[in-house]
Short mmCIF file of C-alpha atoms and ligand atoms in Angstrom, two decimals:
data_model
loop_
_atom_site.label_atom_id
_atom_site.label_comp_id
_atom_site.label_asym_id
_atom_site.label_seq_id
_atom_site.Cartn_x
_atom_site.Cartn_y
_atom_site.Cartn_z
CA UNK A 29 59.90 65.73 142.81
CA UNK A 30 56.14 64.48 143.12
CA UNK A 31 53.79 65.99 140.78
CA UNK A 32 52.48 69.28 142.77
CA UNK A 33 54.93 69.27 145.24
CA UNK A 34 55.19 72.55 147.23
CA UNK A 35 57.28 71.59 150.29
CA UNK A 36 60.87 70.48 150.21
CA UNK A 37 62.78 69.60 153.40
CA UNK A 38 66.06 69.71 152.73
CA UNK A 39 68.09 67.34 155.43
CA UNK A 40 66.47 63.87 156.75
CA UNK A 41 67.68 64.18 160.03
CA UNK A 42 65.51 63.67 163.22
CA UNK A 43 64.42 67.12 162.63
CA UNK A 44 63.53 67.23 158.94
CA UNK A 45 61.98 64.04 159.21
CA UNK A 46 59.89 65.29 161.53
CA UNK A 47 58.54 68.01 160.11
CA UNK A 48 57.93 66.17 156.67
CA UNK A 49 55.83 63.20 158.19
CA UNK A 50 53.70 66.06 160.42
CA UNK A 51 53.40 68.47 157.43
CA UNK A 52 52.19 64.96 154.80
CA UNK A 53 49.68 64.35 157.64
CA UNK A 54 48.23 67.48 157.33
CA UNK A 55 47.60 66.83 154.04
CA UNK A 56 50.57 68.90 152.38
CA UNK A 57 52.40 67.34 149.44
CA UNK A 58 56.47 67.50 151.01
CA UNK A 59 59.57 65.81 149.57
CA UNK A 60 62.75 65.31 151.57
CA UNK A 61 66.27 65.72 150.19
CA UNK A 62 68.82 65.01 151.92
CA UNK A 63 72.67 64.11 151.32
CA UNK A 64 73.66 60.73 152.32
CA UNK A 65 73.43 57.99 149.72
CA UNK A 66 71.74 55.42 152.80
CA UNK A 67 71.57 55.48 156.20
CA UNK A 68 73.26 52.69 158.32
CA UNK A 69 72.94 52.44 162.28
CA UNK A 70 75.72 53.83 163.32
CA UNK A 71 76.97 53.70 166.71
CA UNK A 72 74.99 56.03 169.32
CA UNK A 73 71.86 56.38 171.43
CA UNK A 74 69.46 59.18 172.30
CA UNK A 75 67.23 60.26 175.02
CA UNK A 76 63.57 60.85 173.97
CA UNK A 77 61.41 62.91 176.31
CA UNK A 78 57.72 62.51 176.60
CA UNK A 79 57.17 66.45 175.03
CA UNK A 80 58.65 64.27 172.06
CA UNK A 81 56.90 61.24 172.92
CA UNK A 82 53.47 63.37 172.66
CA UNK A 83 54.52 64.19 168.87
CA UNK A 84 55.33 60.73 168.26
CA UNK A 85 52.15 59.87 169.11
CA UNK A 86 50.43 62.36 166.72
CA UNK A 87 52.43 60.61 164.12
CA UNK A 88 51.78 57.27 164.59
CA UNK A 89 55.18 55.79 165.94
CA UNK A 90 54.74 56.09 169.61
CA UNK A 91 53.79 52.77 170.38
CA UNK A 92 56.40 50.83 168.07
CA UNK A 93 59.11 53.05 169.76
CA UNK A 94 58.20 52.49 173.03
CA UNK A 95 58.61 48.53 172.12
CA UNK A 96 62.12 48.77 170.90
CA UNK A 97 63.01 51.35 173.57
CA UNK A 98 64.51 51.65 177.36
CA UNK A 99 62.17 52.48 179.50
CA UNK A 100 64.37 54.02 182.63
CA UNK A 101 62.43 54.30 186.16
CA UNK A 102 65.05 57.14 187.13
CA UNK A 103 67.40 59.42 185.97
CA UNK A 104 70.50 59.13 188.31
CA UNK A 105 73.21 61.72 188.81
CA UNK A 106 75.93 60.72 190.85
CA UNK A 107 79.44 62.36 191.94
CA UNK A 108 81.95 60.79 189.10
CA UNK A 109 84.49 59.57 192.28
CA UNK A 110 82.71 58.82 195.42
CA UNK A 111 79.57 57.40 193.32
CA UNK A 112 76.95 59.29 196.08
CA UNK A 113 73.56 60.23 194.23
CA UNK A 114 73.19 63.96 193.47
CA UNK A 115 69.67 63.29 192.17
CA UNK A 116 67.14 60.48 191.48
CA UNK A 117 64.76 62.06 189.00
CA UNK A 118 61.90 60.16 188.63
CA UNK A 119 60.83 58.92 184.73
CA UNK A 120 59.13 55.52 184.07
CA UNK A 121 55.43 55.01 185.44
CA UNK A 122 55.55 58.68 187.12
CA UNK A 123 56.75 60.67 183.48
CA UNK A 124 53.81 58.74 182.14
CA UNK A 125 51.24 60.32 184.84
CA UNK A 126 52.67 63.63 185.28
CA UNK A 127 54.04 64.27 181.53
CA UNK A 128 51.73 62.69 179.84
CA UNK A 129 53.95 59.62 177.68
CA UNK A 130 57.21 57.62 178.72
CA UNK A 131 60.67 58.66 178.85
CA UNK A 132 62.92 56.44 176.47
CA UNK A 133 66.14 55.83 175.38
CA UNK A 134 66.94 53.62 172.70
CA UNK A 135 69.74 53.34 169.45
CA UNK A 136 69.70 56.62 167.35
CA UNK A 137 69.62 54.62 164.55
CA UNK A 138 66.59 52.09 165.54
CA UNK A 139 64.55 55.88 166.34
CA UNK A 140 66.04 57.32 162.85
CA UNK A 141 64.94 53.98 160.54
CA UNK A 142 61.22 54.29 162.35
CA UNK A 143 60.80 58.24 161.53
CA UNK A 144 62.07 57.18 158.55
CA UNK A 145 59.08 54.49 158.09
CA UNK A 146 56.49 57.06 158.93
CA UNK A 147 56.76 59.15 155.82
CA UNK A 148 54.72 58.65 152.71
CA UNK A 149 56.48 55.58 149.93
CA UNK A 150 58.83 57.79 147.77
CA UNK A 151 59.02 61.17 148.73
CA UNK A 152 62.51 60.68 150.64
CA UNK A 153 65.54 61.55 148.07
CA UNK A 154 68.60 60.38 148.94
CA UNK A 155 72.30 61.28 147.37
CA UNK A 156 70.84 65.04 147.03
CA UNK A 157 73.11 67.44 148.91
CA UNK A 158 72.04 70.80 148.27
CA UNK A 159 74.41 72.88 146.65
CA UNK A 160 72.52 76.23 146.08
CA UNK A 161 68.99 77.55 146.70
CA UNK A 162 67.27 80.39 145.07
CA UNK A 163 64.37 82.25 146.25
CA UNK A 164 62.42 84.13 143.21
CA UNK A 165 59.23 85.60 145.12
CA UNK A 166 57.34 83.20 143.18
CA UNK A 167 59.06 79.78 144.12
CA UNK A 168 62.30 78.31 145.62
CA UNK A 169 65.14 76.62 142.84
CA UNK A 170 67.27 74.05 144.55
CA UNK A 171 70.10 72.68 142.96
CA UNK A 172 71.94 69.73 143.97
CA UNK A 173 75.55 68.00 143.72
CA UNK A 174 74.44 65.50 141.58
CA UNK A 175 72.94 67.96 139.05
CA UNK A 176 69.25 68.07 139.27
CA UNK A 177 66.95 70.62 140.52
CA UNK A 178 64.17 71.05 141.94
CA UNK A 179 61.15 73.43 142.85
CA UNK A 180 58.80 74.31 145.77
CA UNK A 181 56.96 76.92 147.22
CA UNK A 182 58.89 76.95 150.51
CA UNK A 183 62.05 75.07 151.37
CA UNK A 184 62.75 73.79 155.21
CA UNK A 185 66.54 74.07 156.10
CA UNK A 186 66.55 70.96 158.43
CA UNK A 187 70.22 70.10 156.97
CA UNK A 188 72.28 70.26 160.30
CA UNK A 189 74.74 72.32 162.14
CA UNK A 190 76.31 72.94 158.72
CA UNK A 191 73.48 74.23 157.34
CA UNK A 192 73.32 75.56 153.28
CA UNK A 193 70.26 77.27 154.12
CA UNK A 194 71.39 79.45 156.66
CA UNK A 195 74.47 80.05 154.77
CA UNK A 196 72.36 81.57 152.00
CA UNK A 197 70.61 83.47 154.46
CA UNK A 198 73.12 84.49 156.82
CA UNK A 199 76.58 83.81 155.04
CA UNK A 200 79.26 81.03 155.75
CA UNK A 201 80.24 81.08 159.22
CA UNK A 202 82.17 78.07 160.48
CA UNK A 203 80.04 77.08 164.17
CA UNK A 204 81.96 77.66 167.54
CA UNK A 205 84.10 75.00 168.81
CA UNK A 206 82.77 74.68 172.55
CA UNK A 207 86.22 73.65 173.95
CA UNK A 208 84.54 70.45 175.00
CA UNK A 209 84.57 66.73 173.12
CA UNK A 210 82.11 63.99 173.08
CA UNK A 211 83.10 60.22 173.55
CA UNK A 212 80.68 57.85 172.03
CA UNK A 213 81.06 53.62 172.83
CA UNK A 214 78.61 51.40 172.73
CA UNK A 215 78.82 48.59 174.95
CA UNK A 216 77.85 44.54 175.07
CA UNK A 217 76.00 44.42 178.42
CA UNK A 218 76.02 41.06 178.69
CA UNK A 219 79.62 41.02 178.95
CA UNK A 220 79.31 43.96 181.79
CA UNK A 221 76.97 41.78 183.95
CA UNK A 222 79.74 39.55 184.45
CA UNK A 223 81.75 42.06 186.41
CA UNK A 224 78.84 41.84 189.05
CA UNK A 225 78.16 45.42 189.37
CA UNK A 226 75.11 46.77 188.92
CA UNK A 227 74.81 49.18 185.96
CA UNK A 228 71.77 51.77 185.84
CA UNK A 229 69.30 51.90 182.54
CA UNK A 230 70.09 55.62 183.02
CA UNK A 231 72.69 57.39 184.84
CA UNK A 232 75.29 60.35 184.79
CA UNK A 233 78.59 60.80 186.14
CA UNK A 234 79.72 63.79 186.77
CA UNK A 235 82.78 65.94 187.80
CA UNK A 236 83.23 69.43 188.27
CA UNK A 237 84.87 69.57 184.31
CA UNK A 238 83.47 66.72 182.90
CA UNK A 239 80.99 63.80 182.82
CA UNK A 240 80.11 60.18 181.23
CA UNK A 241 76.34 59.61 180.45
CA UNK A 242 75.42 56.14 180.32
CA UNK A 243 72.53 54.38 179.26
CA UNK A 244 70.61 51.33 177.78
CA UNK A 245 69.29 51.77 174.37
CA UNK A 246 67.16 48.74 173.61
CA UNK A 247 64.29 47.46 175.50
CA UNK A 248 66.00 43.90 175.74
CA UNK A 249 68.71 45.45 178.09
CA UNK A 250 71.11 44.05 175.81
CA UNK A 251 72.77 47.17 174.96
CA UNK A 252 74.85 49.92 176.77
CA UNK A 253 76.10 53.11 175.87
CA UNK A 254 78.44 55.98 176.69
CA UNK A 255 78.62 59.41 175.79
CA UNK A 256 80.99 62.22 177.79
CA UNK A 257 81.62 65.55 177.57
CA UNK A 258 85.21 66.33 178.35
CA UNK A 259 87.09 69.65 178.09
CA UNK A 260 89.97 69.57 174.83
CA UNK A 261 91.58 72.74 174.03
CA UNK A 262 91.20 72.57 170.21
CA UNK A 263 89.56 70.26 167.80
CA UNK A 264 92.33 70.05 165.07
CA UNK A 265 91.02 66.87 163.10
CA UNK A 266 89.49 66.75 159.59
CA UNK A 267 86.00 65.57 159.87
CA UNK A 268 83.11 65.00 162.21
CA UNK A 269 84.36 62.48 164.21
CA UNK A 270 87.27 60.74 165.00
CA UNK A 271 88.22 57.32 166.55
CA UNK A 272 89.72 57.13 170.07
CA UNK A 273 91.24 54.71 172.71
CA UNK A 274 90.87 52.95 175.96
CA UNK A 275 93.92 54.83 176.75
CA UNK A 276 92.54 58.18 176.04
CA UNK A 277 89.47 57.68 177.94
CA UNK A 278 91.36 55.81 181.48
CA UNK A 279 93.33 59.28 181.03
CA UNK A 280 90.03 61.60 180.69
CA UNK A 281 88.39 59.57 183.31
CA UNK A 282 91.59 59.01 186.12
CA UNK A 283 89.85 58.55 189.48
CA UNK A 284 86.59 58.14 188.63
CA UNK A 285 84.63 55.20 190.05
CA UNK A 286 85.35 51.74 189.39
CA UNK A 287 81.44 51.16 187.59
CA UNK A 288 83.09 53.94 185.10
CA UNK A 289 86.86 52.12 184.98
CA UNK A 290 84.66 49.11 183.98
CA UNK A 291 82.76 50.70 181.39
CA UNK A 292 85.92 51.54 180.16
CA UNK A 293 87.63 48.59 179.89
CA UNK A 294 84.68 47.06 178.30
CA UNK A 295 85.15 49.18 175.64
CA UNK A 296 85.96 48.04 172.26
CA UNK A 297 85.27 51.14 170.05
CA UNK A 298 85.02 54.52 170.90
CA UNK A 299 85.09 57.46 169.29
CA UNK A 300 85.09 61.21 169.61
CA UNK A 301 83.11 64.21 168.68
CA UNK A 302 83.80 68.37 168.44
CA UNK A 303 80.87 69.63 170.89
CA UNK A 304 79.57 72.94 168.64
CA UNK A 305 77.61 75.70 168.81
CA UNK A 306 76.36 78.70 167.38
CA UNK A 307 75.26 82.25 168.70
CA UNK A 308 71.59 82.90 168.37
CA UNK A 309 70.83 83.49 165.11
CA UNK A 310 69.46 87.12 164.32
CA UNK A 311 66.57 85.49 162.11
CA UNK A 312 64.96 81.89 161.71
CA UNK A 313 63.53 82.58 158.32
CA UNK A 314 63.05 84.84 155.68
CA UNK A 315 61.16 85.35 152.42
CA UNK A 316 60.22 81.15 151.51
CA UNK A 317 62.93 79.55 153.61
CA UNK A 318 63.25 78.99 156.98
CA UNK A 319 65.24 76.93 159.47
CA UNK A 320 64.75 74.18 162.32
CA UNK A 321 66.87 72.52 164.55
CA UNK A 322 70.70 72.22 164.23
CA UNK A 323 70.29 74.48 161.32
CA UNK A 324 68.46 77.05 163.29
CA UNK A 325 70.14 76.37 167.22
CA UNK A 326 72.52 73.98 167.97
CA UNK A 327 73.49 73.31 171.46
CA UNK A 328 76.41 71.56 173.52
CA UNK A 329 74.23 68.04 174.00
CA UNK A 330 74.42 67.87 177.41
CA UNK A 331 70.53 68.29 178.39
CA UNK A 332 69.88 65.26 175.94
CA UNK A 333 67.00 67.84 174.28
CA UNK A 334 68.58 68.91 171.02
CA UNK A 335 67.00 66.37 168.69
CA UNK A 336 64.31 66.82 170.65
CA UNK A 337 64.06 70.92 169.78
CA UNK A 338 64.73 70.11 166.10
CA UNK A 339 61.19 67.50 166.29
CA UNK A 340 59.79 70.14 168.62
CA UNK A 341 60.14 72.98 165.66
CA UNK A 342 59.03 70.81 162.90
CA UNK A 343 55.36 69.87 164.61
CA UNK A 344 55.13 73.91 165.51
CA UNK A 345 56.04 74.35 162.15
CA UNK A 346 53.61 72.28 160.74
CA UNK A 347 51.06 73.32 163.60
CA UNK A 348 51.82 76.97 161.69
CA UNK A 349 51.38 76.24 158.46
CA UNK A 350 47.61 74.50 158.86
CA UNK A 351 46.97 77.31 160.57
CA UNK A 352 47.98 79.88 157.48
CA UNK A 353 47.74 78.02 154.76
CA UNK A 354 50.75 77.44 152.06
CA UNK A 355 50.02 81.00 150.78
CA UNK A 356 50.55 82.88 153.88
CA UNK A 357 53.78 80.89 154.82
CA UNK A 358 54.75 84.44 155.64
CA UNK A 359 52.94 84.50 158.82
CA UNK A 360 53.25 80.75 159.61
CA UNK A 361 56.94 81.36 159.95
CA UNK A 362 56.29 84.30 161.86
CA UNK A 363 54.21 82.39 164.00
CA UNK A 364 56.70 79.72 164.19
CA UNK A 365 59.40 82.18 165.20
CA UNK A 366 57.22 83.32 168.14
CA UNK A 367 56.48 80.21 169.59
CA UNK A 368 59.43 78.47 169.23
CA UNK A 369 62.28 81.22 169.99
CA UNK A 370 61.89 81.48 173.91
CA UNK A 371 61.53 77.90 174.58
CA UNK A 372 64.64 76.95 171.74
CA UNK A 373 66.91 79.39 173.49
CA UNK A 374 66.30 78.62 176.98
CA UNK A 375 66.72 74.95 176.24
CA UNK A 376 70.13 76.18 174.43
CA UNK A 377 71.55 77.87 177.27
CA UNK A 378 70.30 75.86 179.98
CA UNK A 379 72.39 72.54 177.57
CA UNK A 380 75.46 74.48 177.29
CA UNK A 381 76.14 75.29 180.68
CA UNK A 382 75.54 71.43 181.60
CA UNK A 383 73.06 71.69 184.44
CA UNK A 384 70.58 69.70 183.97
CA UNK A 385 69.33 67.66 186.69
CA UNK A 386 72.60 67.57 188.39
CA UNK A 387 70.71 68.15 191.37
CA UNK A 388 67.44 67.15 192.28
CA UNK A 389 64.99 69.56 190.27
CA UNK A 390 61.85 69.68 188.95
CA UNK A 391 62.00 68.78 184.90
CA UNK A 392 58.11 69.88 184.54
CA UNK A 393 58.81 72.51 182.24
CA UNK A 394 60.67 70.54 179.56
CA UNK A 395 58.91 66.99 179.71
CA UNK A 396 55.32 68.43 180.53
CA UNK A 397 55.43 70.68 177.44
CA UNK A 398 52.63 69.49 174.57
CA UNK A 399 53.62 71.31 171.60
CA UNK A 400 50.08 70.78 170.20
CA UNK A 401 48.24 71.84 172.98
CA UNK A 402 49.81 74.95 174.24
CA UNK A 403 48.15 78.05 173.47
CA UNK A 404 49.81 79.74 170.15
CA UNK A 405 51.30 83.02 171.25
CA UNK A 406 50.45 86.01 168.13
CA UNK A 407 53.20 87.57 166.75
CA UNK A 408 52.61 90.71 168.56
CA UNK A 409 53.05 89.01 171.93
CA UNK A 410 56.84 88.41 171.01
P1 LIG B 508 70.87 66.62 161.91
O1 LIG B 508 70.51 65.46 162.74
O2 LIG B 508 72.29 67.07 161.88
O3 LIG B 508 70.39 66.30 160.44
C1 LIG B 508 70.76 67.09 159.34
C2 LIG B 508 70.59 66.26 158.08
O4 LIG B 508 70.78 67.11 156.94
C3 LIG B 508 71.61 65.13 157.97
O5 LIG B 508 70.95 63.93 157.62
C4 LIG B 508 72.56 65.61 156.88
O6 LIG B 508 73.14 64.54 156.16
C5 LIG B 508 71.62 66.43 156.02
N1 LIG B 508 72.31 67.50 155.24
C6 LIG B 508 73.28 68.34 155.67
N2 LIG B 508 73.64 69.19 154.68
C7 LIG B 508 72.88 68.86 153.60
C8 LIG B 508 72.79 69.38 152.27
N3 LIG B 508 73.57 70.40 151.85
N4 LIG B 508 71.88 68.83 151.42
C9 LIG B 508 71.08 67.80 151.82
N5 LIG B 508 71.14 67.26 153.07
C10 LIG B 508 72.02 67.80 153.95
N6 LIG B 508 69.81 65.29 171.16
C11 LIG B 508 68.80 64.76 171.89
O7 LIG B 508 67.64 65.21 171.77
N7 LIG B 508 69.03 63.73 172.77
C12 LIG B 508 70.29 63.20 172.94
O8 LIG B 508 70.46 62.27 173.74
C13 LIG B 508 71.39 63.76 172.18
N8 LIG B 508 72.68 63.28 172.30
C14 LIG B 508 73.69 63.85 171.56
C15 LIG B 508 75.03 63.41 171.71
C16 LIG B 508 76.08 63.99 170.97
C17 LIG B 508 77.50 63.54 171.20
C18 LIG B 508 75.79 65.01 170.02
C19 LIG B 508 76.89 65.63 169.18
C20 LIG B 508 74.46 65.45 169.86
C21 LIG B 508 73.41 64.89 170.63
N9 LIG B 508 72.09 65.34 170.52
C22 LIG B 508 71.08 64.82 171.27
C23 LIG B 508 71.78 66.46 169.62
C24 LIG B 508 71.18 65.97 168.34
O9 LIG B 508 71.99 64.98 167.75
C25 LIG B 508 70.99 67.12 167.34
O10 LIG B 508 70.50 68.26 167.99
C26 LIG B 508 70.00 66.67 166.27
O11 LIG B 508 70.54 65.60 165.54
C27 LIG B 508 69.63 67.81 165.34
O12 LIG B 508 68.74 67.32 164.38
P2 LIG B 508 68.59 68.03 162.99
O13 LIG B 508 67.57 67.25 162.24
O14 LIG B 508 68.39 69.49 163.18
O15 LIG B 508 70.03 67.91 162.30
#
């Protein structure tokens, strides 16, 4: 830990990362500790909204992401079999007016290794999974698998869907399988421009059970990828993830257009996620800890916005604490709580029933959200 360290942010995920490099800016001392030994780019892309954009920019990495990013002029829905558009929501020049910064998407990994870049030389701990976490009144003792401690004031639990922290709060509670499974490939598009169709920088296809999201994720157009969400009764594998086949996705895909049948056969790896979730969680924080993101409320990923919450609670966070102070984390995370709650759970419900912009609707309320600028709601307005 750095000499006079007082926040530790336990999980380096989009979230945590997040948080740390918006909390350092504000001139709090923060280290991150998080499990992995390394990270390494592994195979998936993300959307990025412009209410994340907007914190990007606070940051510092807006402008370097929007280089290395997709920068889709539409979000397409169309029916999975006859191919007819159910929407065309407009993004590119349009989200910049109206929302205020670009919609992207772009390799998880590429966005992950750039948060990464933005927080201060040496305060990022790798190869520390948290194994317990005491909170003495006067300080937080966190113990990890390698067998080192630590101590801070206040602890962060950014550390996942999984999360240790919320087990110590809360108790162990294995999340909800959703019944649904996630299909991950990416794709060589230079190799699917030879087909001769023409594939969209950002489109869904959907069914009334099911649906393939596809997308470029590097501004070069050099890159394509898939992700689905298709119903399985029961996820029975060890692990998070598990490798699957051109066969199984032909099968979970049968009639759907040929643009999708060619996606498909392009495929050379693919594999296959457990969609989770949690109920809402009957507290975010108490005493010095307190949750964000996955930790806090995970979601079925179907609105593209759950990263996106996790970045969104770690600037309100830190908006929170440079309000209160370190000493009154108290009401900072009371603060937090209130301005984050409404807007976390409506995103959560509105992801797990799969709606979103299926049909042509207005996405003001999501992408035109400044998490800096909108007025901070009191506690006793909750
Ligand atoms: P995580 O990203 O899970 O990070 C948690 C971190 O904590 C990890 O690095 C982990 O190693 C670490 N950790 C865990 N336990 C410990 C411990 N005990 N000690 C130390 N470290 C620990 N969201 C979007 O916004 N847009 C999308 O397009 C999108 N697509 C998705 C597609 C799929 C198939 C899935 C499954 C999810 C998708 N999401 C998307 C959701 C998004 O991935 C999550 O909501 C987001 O990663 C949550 O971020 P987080 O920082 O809270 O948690």
């Amino acid at each position: 830990m750095q000499p006079g360290s007082r926040i530790a942010v336990v999980g380096a995920g989009l979230g945590g990362v997040a948080a740390a490099a918006l909390l350092q800016k504000a001139g709090f001392a923060v280290d991150v500790y998080e499990q992995a030994p390394a990270f390494s780019r592994l195979g998936a892309g993300i959307h990025m909204g412009p209410n994340v954009l907007k914190i990007f920019r606070r940051i510092g990495i807006e402008d370097a992401l929007v280089a290395i990013s997709s920068k889709p002029d539409f979000w397409f829905s169309r029916d999975g079999e006859t191919g007819d558009y159910l929407s065309r929501i407009p993004l590119g020049d349009y989200a910049v007016k109206e929302y205020g910064a670009p919609y992207l998407t772009v390799h998880r990994g590429d966005l992950h290794a750039l948060q990464v870049s933005a927080l201060q030389p040496g305060t990022l701990h790798f190869d520390k999974r948290l194994t317990a976490i005491v909170d003495d009144r006067s300080g937080v003792d966190l113990t990890f698998a390698d067998g080192t401690r630590a101590r801070a004031d206040i602890a962060v639990g950014a550390d996942g869907i999984n999360s240790r922290i919320r087990e110590t709060l809360l108790g162990e509670e294995k999340p909800n399988y959703s019944g649904w499974v996630g299909h991950r490939a990416l794709l060589d598009k230079d190799v699917l421009r030879k087909t001769g169709f023409d594939f969209e920088a950002c489109v869904k296809w959907w069914t009334h059970d099911r649906h393939m999201m596809v997308y470029d994720t590097t501004a070069d157009g050099r890159e394509y990828y898939y992700v689905t969400g298709v119903p399985h009764p029961a996820w029975d594998f060890d692990g998070a993830f598990v490798p699957s086949s051109r066969e199984e996705m032909r099968e979970a895909f049968a009639g759907y257009h040929p643009i999708v049948q060619t996606l498909i056969d392009a495929t050379t790896e693919v594999t296959k996620w457990p969609l989770l979730n949690r109920n809402p969680l009957p507290l975010w924080s108490e005493g010095r800890l307190v949750l964000l993101g996955d930790a806090c409320h995970p979601m079925k990923p179907h609105m593209a916005q759950g990263a996106a919450m996790a970045i969104e609670d770690g600037a309100m966070l830190a908006r929170c604490l440079t309000e209160t102070g370190l000493s009154d984390h108290s009401t900072a995370f009371r603060l937090y709580e209130a301005n984050r709650r409404e807007r976390a759970s409506r995103v959560q419900a509105v992801s797990n029933a799969n709606t979103w912009l299926r049909t042509q609707e207005d996405p003001a309320w999501v992408f035109g959200y400044d998490i800096f600028e909108a007025p901070l709601r009191g506690e006793s307005e909750v």
